[in-house]
CSV table of N, CA and C in Angstrom, one decimal:
chain,number,residue,atom,x,y,z
A,1,ASN,N,0.9,-1.2,0.0
A,1,ASN,CA,0.3,0.0,-0.4
A,1,ASN,C,1.1,1.5,-0.1
A,2,VAL,N,2.0,1.4,0.8
A,2,VAL,CA,2.8,2.5,0.9
A,2,VAL,C,3.4,2.4,0.0
A,3,ARG,N,3.7,1.7,-0.9
A,3,ARG,CA,4.7,1.9,-2.3
A,3,ARG,C,3.6,2.4,-3.5
A,4,ARG,N,2.4,1.6,-3.4
A,4,ARG,CA,1.9,2.2,-4.4
A,4,ARG,C,1.4,3.5,-4.1
A,5,ARG,N,1.1,4.4,-3.1
A,5,ARG,CA,0.9,5.6,-2.6
A,5,ARG,C,2.0,6.1,-3.1
A,6,GLU,N,3.3,6.1,-3.2
A,6,GLU,CA,4.4,6.0,-3.3
A,6,GLU,C,4.6,6.5,-5.1
A,7,ALA,N,3.8,5.6,-5.9
A,7,ALA,CA,4.0,5.1,-7.3
A,7,ALA,C,2.9,6.3,-7.4
A,8,MET,N,1.9,6.3,-7.4
A,8,MET,CA,0.4,7.4,-7.4
A,8,MET,C,1.1,9.0,-7.2
A,9,LYS,N,2.3,9.0,-6.2
A,9,LYS,CA,2.6,10.6,-5.4
A,9,LYS,C,3.9,11.1,-6.8
A,10,LEU,N,4.3,9.6,-7.4
A,10,LEU,CA,5.2,9.8,-8.1
A,10,LEU,C,5.0,10.0,-9.9
A,11,LYS,N,3.7,9.4,-10.0
A,11,LYS,CA,2.9,9.5,-11.1
A,11,LYS,C,2.1,11.5,-11.3
A,12,GLN,N,1.6,11.9,-10.3
A,12,GLN,CA,1.5,12.5,-10.1
A,12,GLN,C,2.3,14.0,-10.1
A,13,ALA,N,3.5,13.8,-9.7
A,13,ALA,CA,4.0,14.3,-9.9
A,13,ALA,C,5.2,15.1,-11.2
A,14,VAL,N,5.0,13.5,-11.9
A,14,VAL,CA,6.2,14.2,-12.5
A,14,VAL,C,4.5,14.5,-13.7
A,15,PHE,N,4.1,14.2,-13.5
A,15,PHE,CA,2.3,14.8,-14.9
A,15,PHE,C,1.9,16.5,-14.4
A,16,LEU,N,2.4,16.5,-12.7
A,16,LEU,CA,2.3,18.3,-12.9
A,16,LEU,C,3.5,18.2,-13.4
A,17,MET,N,4.6,18.3,-13.3
A,17,MET,CA,5.7,19.0,-14.2
A,17,MET,C,5.6,19.0,-15.5
A,18,ILE,N,4.7,17.7,-16.1
A,18,ILE,CA,4.7,17.2,-17.6
A,18,ILE,C,4.0,18.9,-17.6
A,19,SER,N,3.0,18.9,-17.6
A,19,SER,CA,1.5,20.2,-17.6
A,19,SER,C,2.2,21.4,-17.6
A,20,VAL,N,3.0,21.7,-16.6
A,20,VAL,CA,3.3,22.7,-16.3
A,20,VAL,C,4.7,23.1,-17.4
A,21,SER,N,5.5,22.3,-17.7
A,21,SER,CA,6.3,22.4,-18.9
A,21,SER,C,5.1,22.6,-20.0
A,22,ALA,N,4.5,22.3,-20.4
A,22,ALA,CA,4.2,22.6,-21.3
A,22,ALA,C,3.7,23.7,-21.4
A,23,PHE,N,2.8,24.2,-20.1
A,23,PHE,CA,2.4,25.4,-20.4
A,23,PHE,C,2.6,26.6,-20.2
A,24,SER,N,4.1,26.2,-19.3
A,24,SER,CA,4.9,27.5,-20.0
A,24,SER,C,5.3,27.9,-21.0
A,25,THR,N,5.8,26.5,-22.0
A,25,THR,CA,6.0,26.7,-23.9
A,25,THR,C,5.6,27.3,-23.8
A,26,THR,N,4.0,26.7,-24.0
A,26,THR,CA,2.5,27.5,-25.3
A,26,THR,C,2.6,29.2,-24.5
A,27,LEU,N,3.1,29.5,-23.1
A,27,LEU,CA,2.8,30.8,-23.0
A,27,LEU,C,4.1,31.4,-24.0
A,28,GLN,N,5.6,31.1,-23.6
A,28,GLN,CA,6.4,31.8,-24.3
A,28,GLN,C,6.1,31.8,-25.7
A,29,ALA,N,5.7,30.4,-26.1
A,29,ALA,CA,5.5,30.3,-27.6
A,29,ALA,C,5.1,31.8,-28.2
A,30,ARG,N,3.7,32.2,-27.0
A,30,ARG,CA,3.2,33.0,-27.7
A,30,ARG,C,3.6,34.5,-27.3
A,31,ASP,N,5.0,35.0,-27.1
A,31,ASP,CA,5.5,36.3,-27.1
A,31,ASP,C,6.6,36.1,-28.4
A,32,ARG,N,6.3,35.4,-29.5
A,32,ARG,CA,7.3,35.1,-31.1
A,32,ARG,C,6.3,35.9,-31.9
A,33,THR,N,6.9,36.5,-32.6
A,33,THR,CA,6.4,36.5,-33.9
A,33,THR,C,6.6,35.6,-35.0
A,34,ILE,N,5.7,35.8,-36.5
A,34,ILE,CA,6.0,34.4,-36.9
A,34,ILE,C,7.8,34.6,-37.7
A,35,GLU,N,8.2,35.6,-37.5
A,35,GLU,CA,9.5,35.4,-38.1
A,35,GLU,C,10.2,34.3,-37.3
A,36,ASP,N,10.0,34.7,-36.1
A,36,ASP,CA,10.5,34.2,-34.4
A,36,ASP,C,11.5,35.1,-33.9
A,37,MET,N,11.4,36.1,-33.8
A,37,MET,CA,11.4,37.6,-33.2
A,37,MET,C,10.4,37.3,-31.7
A,38,TRP,N,11.6,37.6,-30.5
A,38,TRP,CA,10.3,38.1,-29.5
A,38,TRP,C,9.6,39.4,-29.4
A,39,LYS,N,8.8,39.3,-29.1
A,39,LYS,CA,8.2,40.4,-28.4
A,39,LYS,C,8.7,41.1,-27.7
A,40,ASP,N,9.4,41.7,-27.4
A,40,ASP,CA,9.6,42.3,-26.7
A,40,ASP,C,11.5,43.4,-27.4
A,41,ASP,N,12.0,42.2,-28.4
A,41,ASP,CA,12.9,42.7,-29.2
A,41,ASP,C,12.1,43.8,-30.4
A,42,TYR,N,11.2,43.3,-30.6
A,42,TYR,CA,9.9,43.5,-32.0
A,42,TYR,C,9.6,44.7,-31.8
A,43,LEU,N,9.2,45.1,-30.3
A,43,LEU,CA,9.0,46.6,-29.3
A,43,LEU,C,10.0,47.0,-29.0
A,44,ALA,N,11.7,46.7,-29.0
A,44,ALA,CA,12.3,47.6,-28.6
A,44,ALA,C,12.8,48.5,-29.4
A,45,ILE,N,12.6,47.6,-30.5
A,45,ILE,CA,13.4,48.4,-31.9
A,45,ILE,C,13.0,49.9,-32.5
A,46,VAL,N,11.6,49.6,-32.0
A,46,VAL,CA,10.9,50.8,-32.4
A,46,VAL,C,10.9,51.8,-31.1
A,47,LYS,N,10.9,51.5,-30.2
A,47,LYS,CA,10.9,52.5,-28.8
A,47,LYS,C,12.7,52.8,-29.0
A,48,ASP,N,13.6,52.3,-29.1
A,48,ASP,CA,14.8,52.5,-29.4
A,48,ASP,C,15.2,53.8,-30.9
A,49,GLY,N,14.5,53.4,-31.9
A,49,GLY,CA,14.3,54.4,-32.9
A,49,GLY,C,13.5,55.7,-32.3
A,50,VAL,N,12.2,55.8,-32.0
A,50,VAL,CA,11.3,57.1,-31.1
A,50,VAL,C,12.4,57.9,-30.6
A,51,ARG,N,13.5,57.1,-30.0
A,51,ARG,CA,13.9,57.3,-28.6
A,51,ARG,C,15.0,58.4,-29.1
A,52,ALA,N,15.8,57.7,-30.3
A,52,ALA,CA,16.5,58.5,-30.5
A,52,ALA,C,16.3,59.5,-31.7
A,53,LEU,N,15.5,59.5,-31.9
A,53,LEU,CA,14.8,60.8,-33.2
A,53,LEU,C,14.1,62.1,-31.6
A,54,LYS,N,13.7,61.7,-30.9
A,54,LYS,CA,14.0,62.7,-29.9
A,54,LYS,C,15.3,63.8,-30.0
A,55,ASP,N,16.1,62.5,-29.0
A,55,ASP,CA,17.2,63.0,-28.8
A,55,ASP,C,18.5,63.4,-30.0
A,56,LYS,N,17.3,63.8,-31.4
A,56,LYS,CA,18.1,64.4,-33.1
A,56,LYS,C,19.5,63.6,-33.1
A,57,ASP,N,19.2,62.6,-32.5
A,57,ASP,CA,20.6,61.4,-33.3
A,57,ASP,C,20.0,60.6,-34.4
A,58,PHE,N,20.5,61.1,-35.2
A,58,PHE,CA,19.6,61.2,-36.3
A,58,PHE,C,19.6,59.4,-37.0
A,59,ASP,N,21.0,59.4,-37.0
A,59,ASP,CA,21.7,58.5,-37.9
A,59,ASP,C,21.1,57.3,-37.2
A,60,THR,N,21.2,56.7,-35.7
A,60,THR,CA,20.9,55.7,-34.7
A,60,THR,C,19.2,55.2,-35.4
A,61,ALA,N,18.5,56.5,-35.4
A,61,ALA,CA,16.6,56.9,-35.7
A,61,ALA,C,16.1,56.0,-36.7
A,62,LEU,N,17.8,56.9,-37.5
A,62,LEU,CA,17.2,56.2,-39.3
A,62,LEU,C,17.1,54.7,-39.3
A,63,ALA,N,18.2,54.3,-38.6
A,63,ALA,CA,18.8,52.6,-38.9
A,63,ALA,C,17.4,51.9,-38.1
A,64,LYS,N,17.4,52.8,-36.8
A,64,LYS,CA,16.2,51.9,-35.8
A,64,LYS,C,15.0,51.6,-36.8
A,65,LEU,N,14.1,52.8,-36.8
A,65,LEU,CA,13.6,53.0,-37.6
A,65,LEU,C,13.3,52.5,-38.9
A,66,THR,N,14.2,52.2,-39.4
A,66,THR,CA,13.9,51.7,-41.1
A,66,THR,C,13.7,49.6,-40.5
A,67,GLU,N,14.5,49.2,-39.3
A,67,GLU,CA,14.5,48.2,-39.3
A,67,GLU,C,13.4,47.9,-38.7
A,68,SER,N,13.1,48.5,-38.0
A,68,SER,CA,11.1,48.3,-37.1
A,68,SER,C,10.1,48.4,-38.5
A,69,ALA,N,10.5,49.3,-39.5
A,69,ALA,CA,9.4,50.1,-40.6
A,69,ALA,C,9.5,48.8,-41.0
A,70,HIS,N,10.3,47.8,-41.8
A,70,HIS,CA,10.6,47.0,-42.5
A,70,HIS,C,9.7,45.3,-41.4
A,71,THR,N,10.0,45.8,-40.5
A,71,THR,CA,9.2,44.7,-39.9
A,71,THR,C,7.1,44.7,-39.7
A,72,GLY,N,7.0,45.4,-40.5
A,72,GLY,CA,5.8,46.0,-40.3
A,72,GLY,C,4.9,47.1,-39.3
A,73,ASN,N,6.0,47.3,-38.7
A,73,ASN,CA,5.8,48.6,-37.2
A,73,ASN,C,5.3,49.9,-37.8
A,74,LYS,N,3.8,50.4,-37.8
A,74,LYS,CA,3.0,51.2,-38.2
A,74,LYS,C,3.3,52.4,-37.5
A,75,GLU,N,4.1,52.7,-36.5
A,75,GLU,CA,4.3,54.1,-35.8
A,75,GLU,C,6.2,54.0,-36.4
A,76,ALA,N,6.8,52.6,-36.6
A,76,ALA,CA,7.8,53.4,-37.3
A,76,ALA,C,7.7,53.5,-38.2
A,77,GLN,N,7.1,53.4,-39.3
A,77,GLN,CA,6.7,54.0,-41.2
A,77,GLN,C,6.1,55.3,-40.6
A,78,TYR,N,5.7,55.1,-39.4
A,78,TYR,CA,5.1,56.7,-39.8
A,78,TYR,C,6.5,58.5,-39.5
A,79,TYR,N,7.2,57.5,-38.4
A,79,TYR,CA,8.3,58.4,-37.7
A,79,TYR,C,9.2,58.3,-39.0
A,80,LEU,N,9.7,57.3,-39.4
A,80,LEU,CA,10.8,57.4,-41.0
A,80,LEU,C,10.1,58.3,-42.0
A,81,ALA,N,8.8,58.2,-42.6
A,81,ALA,CA,8.0,58.6,-43.4
A,81,ALA,C,8.5,60.2,-43.0
A,82,GLN,N,8.0,60.6,-41.3
A,82,GLN,CA,8.4,61.8,-41.1
A,82,GLN,C,10.6,62.9,-41.6
A,83,MET,N,10.8,61.9,-40.7
A,83,MET,CA,12.2,61.6,-41.0
A,83,MET,C,12.6,62.2,-42.5
A,84,TYR,N,11.9,61.5,-43.9
A,84,TYR,CA,12.9,61.7,-45.1
A,84,TYR,C,11.7,63.0,-45.4
A,85,LEU,N,9.7,62.4,-45.0
A,85,LEU,CA,9.6,64.0,-46.0
A,85,LEU,C,10.0,65.8,-45.5
A,86,TYR,N,10.5,66.1,-43.8
A,86,TYR,CA,10.9,67.0,-42.8
A,86,TYR,C,12.3,67.2,-43.1
A,87,GLY,N,12.8,66.0,-43.4
A,87,GLY,CA,14.8,66.2,-43.8
A,87,GLY,C,15.0,66.3,-42.4
A,88,TRP,N,14.6,64.8,-41.3
A,88,TRP,CA,15.4,65.3,-40.3
A,88,TRP,C,16.6,64.5,-40.3
A,89,GLY,N,17.6,65.5,-39.9
A,89,GLY,CA,18.8,64.5,-40.2
A,89,GLY,C,19.3,64.5,-41.7
A,90,MET,N,18.8,65.0,-42.8
A,90,MET,CA,18.8,64.6,-44.4
A,90,MET,C,18.2,65.9,-44.7
A,91,GLU,N,18.5,65.7,-45.8
A,91,GLU,CA,17.7,66.3,-47.4
A,91,GLU,C,16.4,65.4,-47.5
A,92,PRO,N,15.5,66.3,-47.4
A,92,PRO,CA,14.2,65.7,-47.9
A,92,PRO,C,13.7,64.9,-48.7
A,93,ASP,N,13.4,63.7,-48.8
A,93,ASP,CA,13.0,62.7,-49.9
A,93,ASP,C,11.9,62.3,-49.4
A,94,TYR,N,10.8,63.0,-50.6
A,94,TYR,CA,9.7,62.9,-50.7
A,94,TYR,C,9.0,61.6,-51.3
A,95,GLN,N,10.1,61.5,-52.0
A,95,GLN,CA,9.5,60.2,-52.4
A,95,GLN,C,9.5,59.1,-51.2
A,96,LYS,N,10.6,58.6,-50.3
A,96,LYS,CA,10.7,58.0,-49.5
A,96,LYS,C,9.7,57.9,-48.6
A,97,GLY,N,9.4,59.4,-48.4
A,97,GLY,CA,8.8,59.7,-46.8
A,97,GLY,C,6.9,59.2,-47.3
A,98,TRP,N,6.8,59.7,-48.6
A,98,TRP,CA,5.2,59.7,-49.6
A,98,TRP,C,5.1,58.4,-48.9
A,99,VAL,N,5.7,57.5,-49.9
A,99,VAL,CA,6.0,55.5,-49.7
A,99,VAL,C,5.6,54.7,-48.4
A,100,TRP,N,6.9,55.5,-47.7
A,100,TRP,CA,6.5,55.2,-45.8
A,100,TRP,C,5.2,55.5,-45.4
A,101,LEU,N,4.8,56.5,-45.8
A,101,LEU,CA,3.6,58.0,-45.2
A,101,LEU,C,2.2,56.5,-45.3
A,102,ASN,N,1.9,56.3,-46.5
A,102,ASN,CA,1.0,55.5,-47.1
A,102,ASN,C,1.1,54.0,-46.7
A,103,VAL,N,2.6,53.5,-46.4
A,103,VAL,CA,2.0,52.1,-45.3
A,103,VAL,C,1.9,52.8,-44.0
A,104,ALA,N,2.4,53.3,-43.8
A,104,ALA,CA,1.9,54.0,-42.4
A,104,ALA,C,0.6,53.7,-42.1
A,105,LEU,N,-0.2,54.2,-42.9
A,105,LEU,CA,-1.7,54.9,-43.1
A,105,LEU,C,-3.3,53.7,-42.7
A,106,GLU,N,-2.4,51.4,-43.1
A,106,GLU,CA,-3.2,50.9,-42.9
A,106,GLU,C,-3.6,51.5,-42.0
A,107,GLN,N,-2.9,51.9,-40.8
A,107,GLN,CA,-3.4,52.2,-39.2
A,107,GLN,C,-3.7,53.6,-39.4
A,108,LYS,N,-5.2,53.7,-39.4
A,108,LYS,CA,-5.7,54.9,-38.6
A,108,LYS,C,-5.7,55.5,-37.7
A,109,ARG,N,-5.0,56.4,-37.8
A,109,ARG,CA,-4.9,57.5,-37.0
A,109,ARG,C,-5.1,59.1,-37.1
A,110,ARG,N,-6.2,59.7,-36.6
A,110,ARG,CA,-5.8,61.1,-37.0
A,110,ARG,C,-5.3,62.0,-37.0
A,111,LYS,N,-3.8,62.1,-35.8
A,111,LYS,CA,-2.7,62.5,-36.0
A,111,LYS,C,-2.3,62.0,-37.9
A,112,TRP,N,-2.2,61.2,-38.2
A,112,TRP,CA,-1.3,60.5,-39.2
A,112,TRP,C,-2.1,61.4,-40.3
A,113,GLU,N,-3.6,60.9,-40.4
A,113,GLU,CA,-4.4,61.1,-41.7
A,113,GLU,C,-3.9,62.7,-41.8
A,114,GLN,N,-3.9,63.6,-40.1
A,114,GLN,CA,-3.9,64.8,-40.8
A,114,GLN,C,-2.1,65.8,-41.6
A,115,THR,N,-2.1,64.5,-41.4
A,115,THR,CA,-0.4,65.0,-42.0
A,115,THR,C,-0.2,64.4,-43.1
A,116,TYR,N,-0.9,63.1,-43.9
A,116,TYR,CA,-1.6,63.2,-44.9
A,116,TYR,C,-1.9,64.1,-45.9
A,117,ARG,N,-2.9,64.4,-45.2
A,117,ARG,CA,-3.8,65.7,-46.0
A,117,ARG,C,-2.7,66.6,-46.3
A,118,GLU,N,-2.2,67.3,-45.5
A,118,GLU,CA,-1.4,68.4,-45.3
A,118,GLU,C,0.1,67.6,-46.4
A,119,ILE,N,0.2,66.9,-46.3
A,119,ILE,CA,1.7,66.5,-47.8
A,119,ILE,C,0.8,66.5,-49.0
A,120,ASP,N,-0.6,65.6,-48.4
A,120,ASP,CA,-1.0,65.3,-49.8
A,120,ASP,C,-1.2,66.7,-50.9
A,121,SER,N,-2.3,67.4,-49.8
A,121,SER,CA,-2.5,68.8,-50.6
A,121,SER,C,-1.0,69.7,-51.4
A,122,ALA,N,0.0,69.5,-50.8
A,122,ALA,CA,1.5,69.7,-51.4
A,122,ALA,C,1.7,69.3,-52.9
A,123,LEU,N,1.8,68.2,-52.9
A,123,LEU,CA,2.0,67.9,-53.6
A,123,LEU,C,1.4,67.2,-54.8
A,124,PRO,N,1.8,67.3,-55.9
A,124,PRO,CA,1.7,67.5,-57.7
A,124,PRO,C,0.8,65.9,-57.5
A,125,GLU,N,-0.4,66.3,-58.7
A,125,GLU,CA,-1.0,64.8,-58.9
A,125,GLU,C,-0.1,64.0,-59.4
A,126,ASP,N,1.0,64.6,-60.3
A,126,ASP,CA,1.7,63.3,-61.0
A,126,ASP,C,2.4,63.0,-60.5
A,127,PHE,N,3.3,63.3,-59.3
A,127,PHE,CA,4.0,62.7,-58.5
A,127,PHE,C,3.8,61.5,-57.8
A,128,LYS,N,2.3,61.9,-56.9
A,128,LYS,CA,1.2,60.9,-56.2
A,128,LYS,C,0.9,59.9,-57.2
A,129,LEU,N,0.6,59.8,-58.7
A,129,LEU,CA,0.8,58.8,-59.2
A,129,LEU,C,1.5,58.3,-59.8
A,130,GLY,N,2.4,58.7,-59.5
A,130,GLY,CA,3.7,57.8,-60.2
A,130,GLY,C,4.4,57.3,-59.3
A,131,MET,N,4.2,57.8,-57.8
A,131,MET,CA,4.6,56.9,-56.6
A,131,MET,C,3.1,56.3,-56.4
A,132,LYS,N,2.7,55.6,-56.9
A,132,LYS,CA,0.9,54.7,-56.4
A,132,LYS,C,2.5,53.3,-56.9
A,133,PRO,N,2.0,53.0,-58.2
A,133,PRO,CA,3.5,51.6,-58.0
A,133,PRO,C,4.7,51.2,-56.9
A,134,LYS,N,5.0,52.0,-56.6
A,134,LYS,CA,6.2,51.9,-55.2
A,134,LYS,C,5.9,51.5,-54.2
A,135,VAL,N,4.2,52.8,-54.0
A,135,VAL,CA,3.3,52.0,-52.3
A,135,VAL,C,2.3,51.5,-52.7
A,136,ASP,N,2.2,50.7,-53.7
A,136,ASP,CA,1.9,49.0,-54.1
A,136,ASP,C,3.1,48.3,-53.4
A,137,GLU,N,4.0,48.3,-53.8
A,137,GLU,CA,5.3,47.5,-53.8
A,137,GLU,C,5.5,47.1,-52.8
A,138,TYR,N,5.3,48.4,-52.0
A,138,TYR,CA,6.3,48.8,-50.4
A,138,TYR,C,4.4,48.4,-49.5
A,139,ILE,N,3.8,48.1,-49.8
A,139,ILE,CA,2.5,47.8,-49.0
A,139,ILE,C,2.7,46.6,-49.1
A,140,SER,N,2.7,45.3,-50.4
A,140,SER,CA,2.8,44.1,-50.3
A,140,SER,C,4.3,43.9,-49.7
A,141,LEU,N,4.9,45.2,-49.6
A,141,LEU,CA,5.9,43.7,-48.7
A,141,LEU,C,5.6,43.9,-47.0
A,142,TYR,N,5.8,45.5,-47.1
A,142,TYR,CA,5.9,45.8,-45.8
A,142,TYR,C,4.2,46.2,-44.8
A,143,GLY,N,3.4,46.1,-45.5
A,143,GLY,CA,2.1,46.2,-45.3
A,143,GLY,C,1.5,45.8,-43.7
A,144,ALA,N,0.5,45.3,-43.6
A,144,ALA,CA,-0.4,44.9,-42.2
A,144,ALA,C,-0.6,42.9,-42.9
A,145,GLU,N,-1.0,43.0,-43.7
A,145,GLU,CA,-1.0,41.5,-44.5
A,145,GLU,C,-0.1,40.6,-44.9
A,146,ALA,N,1.0,41.5,-45.2
A,146,ALA,CA,2.7,40.5,-45.3
A,146,ALA,C,3.5,40.8,-44.0
A,147,LYS,N,3.3,41.4,-43.3
A,147,LYS,CA,4.1,41.1,-42.2
A,147,LYS,C,2.8,40.7,-40.8
A,148,ASP,N,1.6,39.8,-41.3
A,148,ASP,CA,1.0,39.2,-39.6
A,148,ASP,C,0.7,40.2,-39.2
A,149,LEU,N,0.0,41.4,-39.1
A,149,LEU,CA,-0.6,42.1,-38.4
A,149,LEU,C,-2.2,41.7,-38.6
A,150,LYS,N,-2.1,42.2,-37.3
A,150,LYS,CA,-4.1,42.0,-37.2
A,150,LYS,C,-4.5,43.4,-36.5
A,151,CYS,N,-5.6,44.1,-37.5
A,151,CYS,CA,-5.6,45.8,-37.3
A,151,CYS,C,-7.2,45.7,-37.1
A,152,PHE,N,-7.7,46.5,-35.9
A,152,PHE,CA,-8.6,46.2,-36.0
A,152,PHE,C,-9.4,47.9,-35.3
A,153,ARG,N,-10.8,47.7,-35.4
A,153,ARG,CA,-11.1,49.2,-35.1
A,153,ARG,C,-11.0,49.5,-33.2
A,154,TYR,N,-10.7,51.2,-32.8
A,154,TYR,CA,-10.8,51.5,-31.7
A,154,TYR,C,-10.8,52.7,-31.1
A,155,LYS,N,-11.7,52.6,-30.3
A,155,LYS,CA,-12.7,54.0,-30.1
A,155,LYS,C,-12.3,54.2,-29.1
A,156,GLU,N,-11.0,55.3,-28.3
A,156,GLU,CA,-11.3,55.4,-26.4
A,156,GLU,C,-12.6,55.9,-26.0
A,157,ILE,N,-12.2,55.0,-24.8
A,157,ILE,CA,-13.6,55.6,-23.5
A,157,ILE,C,-14.0,57.6,-23.8
A,158,GLY,N,-15.0,57.3,-23.9
A,158,GLY,CA,-15.4,58.7,-24.0
A,158,GLY,C,-15.4,59.9,-25.3
A,159,SER,N,-14.6,59.3,-25.9
A,159,SER,CA,-14.6,59.8,-27.3
A,159,SER,C,-15.5,58.8,-28.8
A,160,ASN,N,-16.1,59.3,-29.2
A,160,ASN,CA,-16.5,58.9,-30.9
A,160,ASN,C,-16.3,58.6,-32.3
A,161,ILE,N,-14.6,58.9,-32.2
A,161,ILE,CA,-13.7,59.0,-32.4
A,161,ILE,C,-13.2,57.7,-32.9
A,162,LYS,N,-13.2,56.7,-34.1
A,162,LYS,CA,-12.9,55.2,-33.7
A,162,LYS,C,-11.9,55.5,-35.0
A,163,GLU,N,-10.8,54.9,-34.8
A,163,GLU,CA,-9.9,54.3,-35.5
A,163,GLU,C,-8.7,53.1,-35.4
A,164,ILE,N,-8.2,53.4,-36.5
A,164,ILE,CA,-8.0,51.9,-36.9
A,164,ILE,C,-6.5,51.0,-36.3
A,165,ILE,N,-6.0,50.2,-35.3
A,165,ILE,CA,-4.3,50.1,-34.6
A,165,ILE,C,-4.3,49.1,-35.4
A,166,CYS,N,-3.2,48.8,-36.0
A,166,CYS,CA,-2.5,47.2,-36.4
A,166,CYS,C,-1.7,47.3,-35.5
A,167,GLU,N,-1.4,45.8,-35.2
A,167,GLU,CA,-0.5,45.3,-33.9
A,167,GLU,C,-0.2,43.9,-34.5
A,168,LYS,N,1.0,43.9,-33.9
A,168,LYS,CA,1.7,42.7,-34.3
A,168,LYS,C,1.3,41.4,-34.2
A,169,ARG,N,0.9,40.7,-34.9
A,169,ARG,CA,0.7,39.1,-33.8
A,169,ARG,C,1.8,38.8,-32.9
A,170,TYR,N,0.9,37.3,-32.1
A,170,TYR,CA,2.7,36.9,-31.6
A,170,TYR,C,1.8,35.3,-31.4
A,171,TYR,N,2.7,34.2,-31.7
A,171,TYR,CA,2.0,33.1,-31.2
A,171,TYR,C,3.6,32.3,-30.7
């Protein structure tokens, strides 16, 4: 009887350890992107880029924001567009700025749409038409669908304004 109880306790302990291990692995797996990047690393790249931009360390900002924009991060795409359009730390490059701004606008933020309208009204129609193939190419490479983002409608408490937010999926 004593042996049976000890054997049963041992089996229960082993089962519990396996269950905890499996659950832990499942939780860890949900912290990675489909490209096998840790969630913290994915978020840190854009955070470092924005911090560098605020510190006027434009070389670091450009490198970090470009890296993050290539992973599909909408915030990085928006700030990268700003760098190119306004010439922060470089000569303005309206082509690159326009392309990145359009890719970022898969995420509908009021402030971003206002920036878009201002830039849109300042650019000639033939420029915008000529850039459409490049915008389409970048959306196919770095857009929400290509980079496994989920986009959803969001409304702040106490506001009637709806925005679309895009976030990276984690597995």
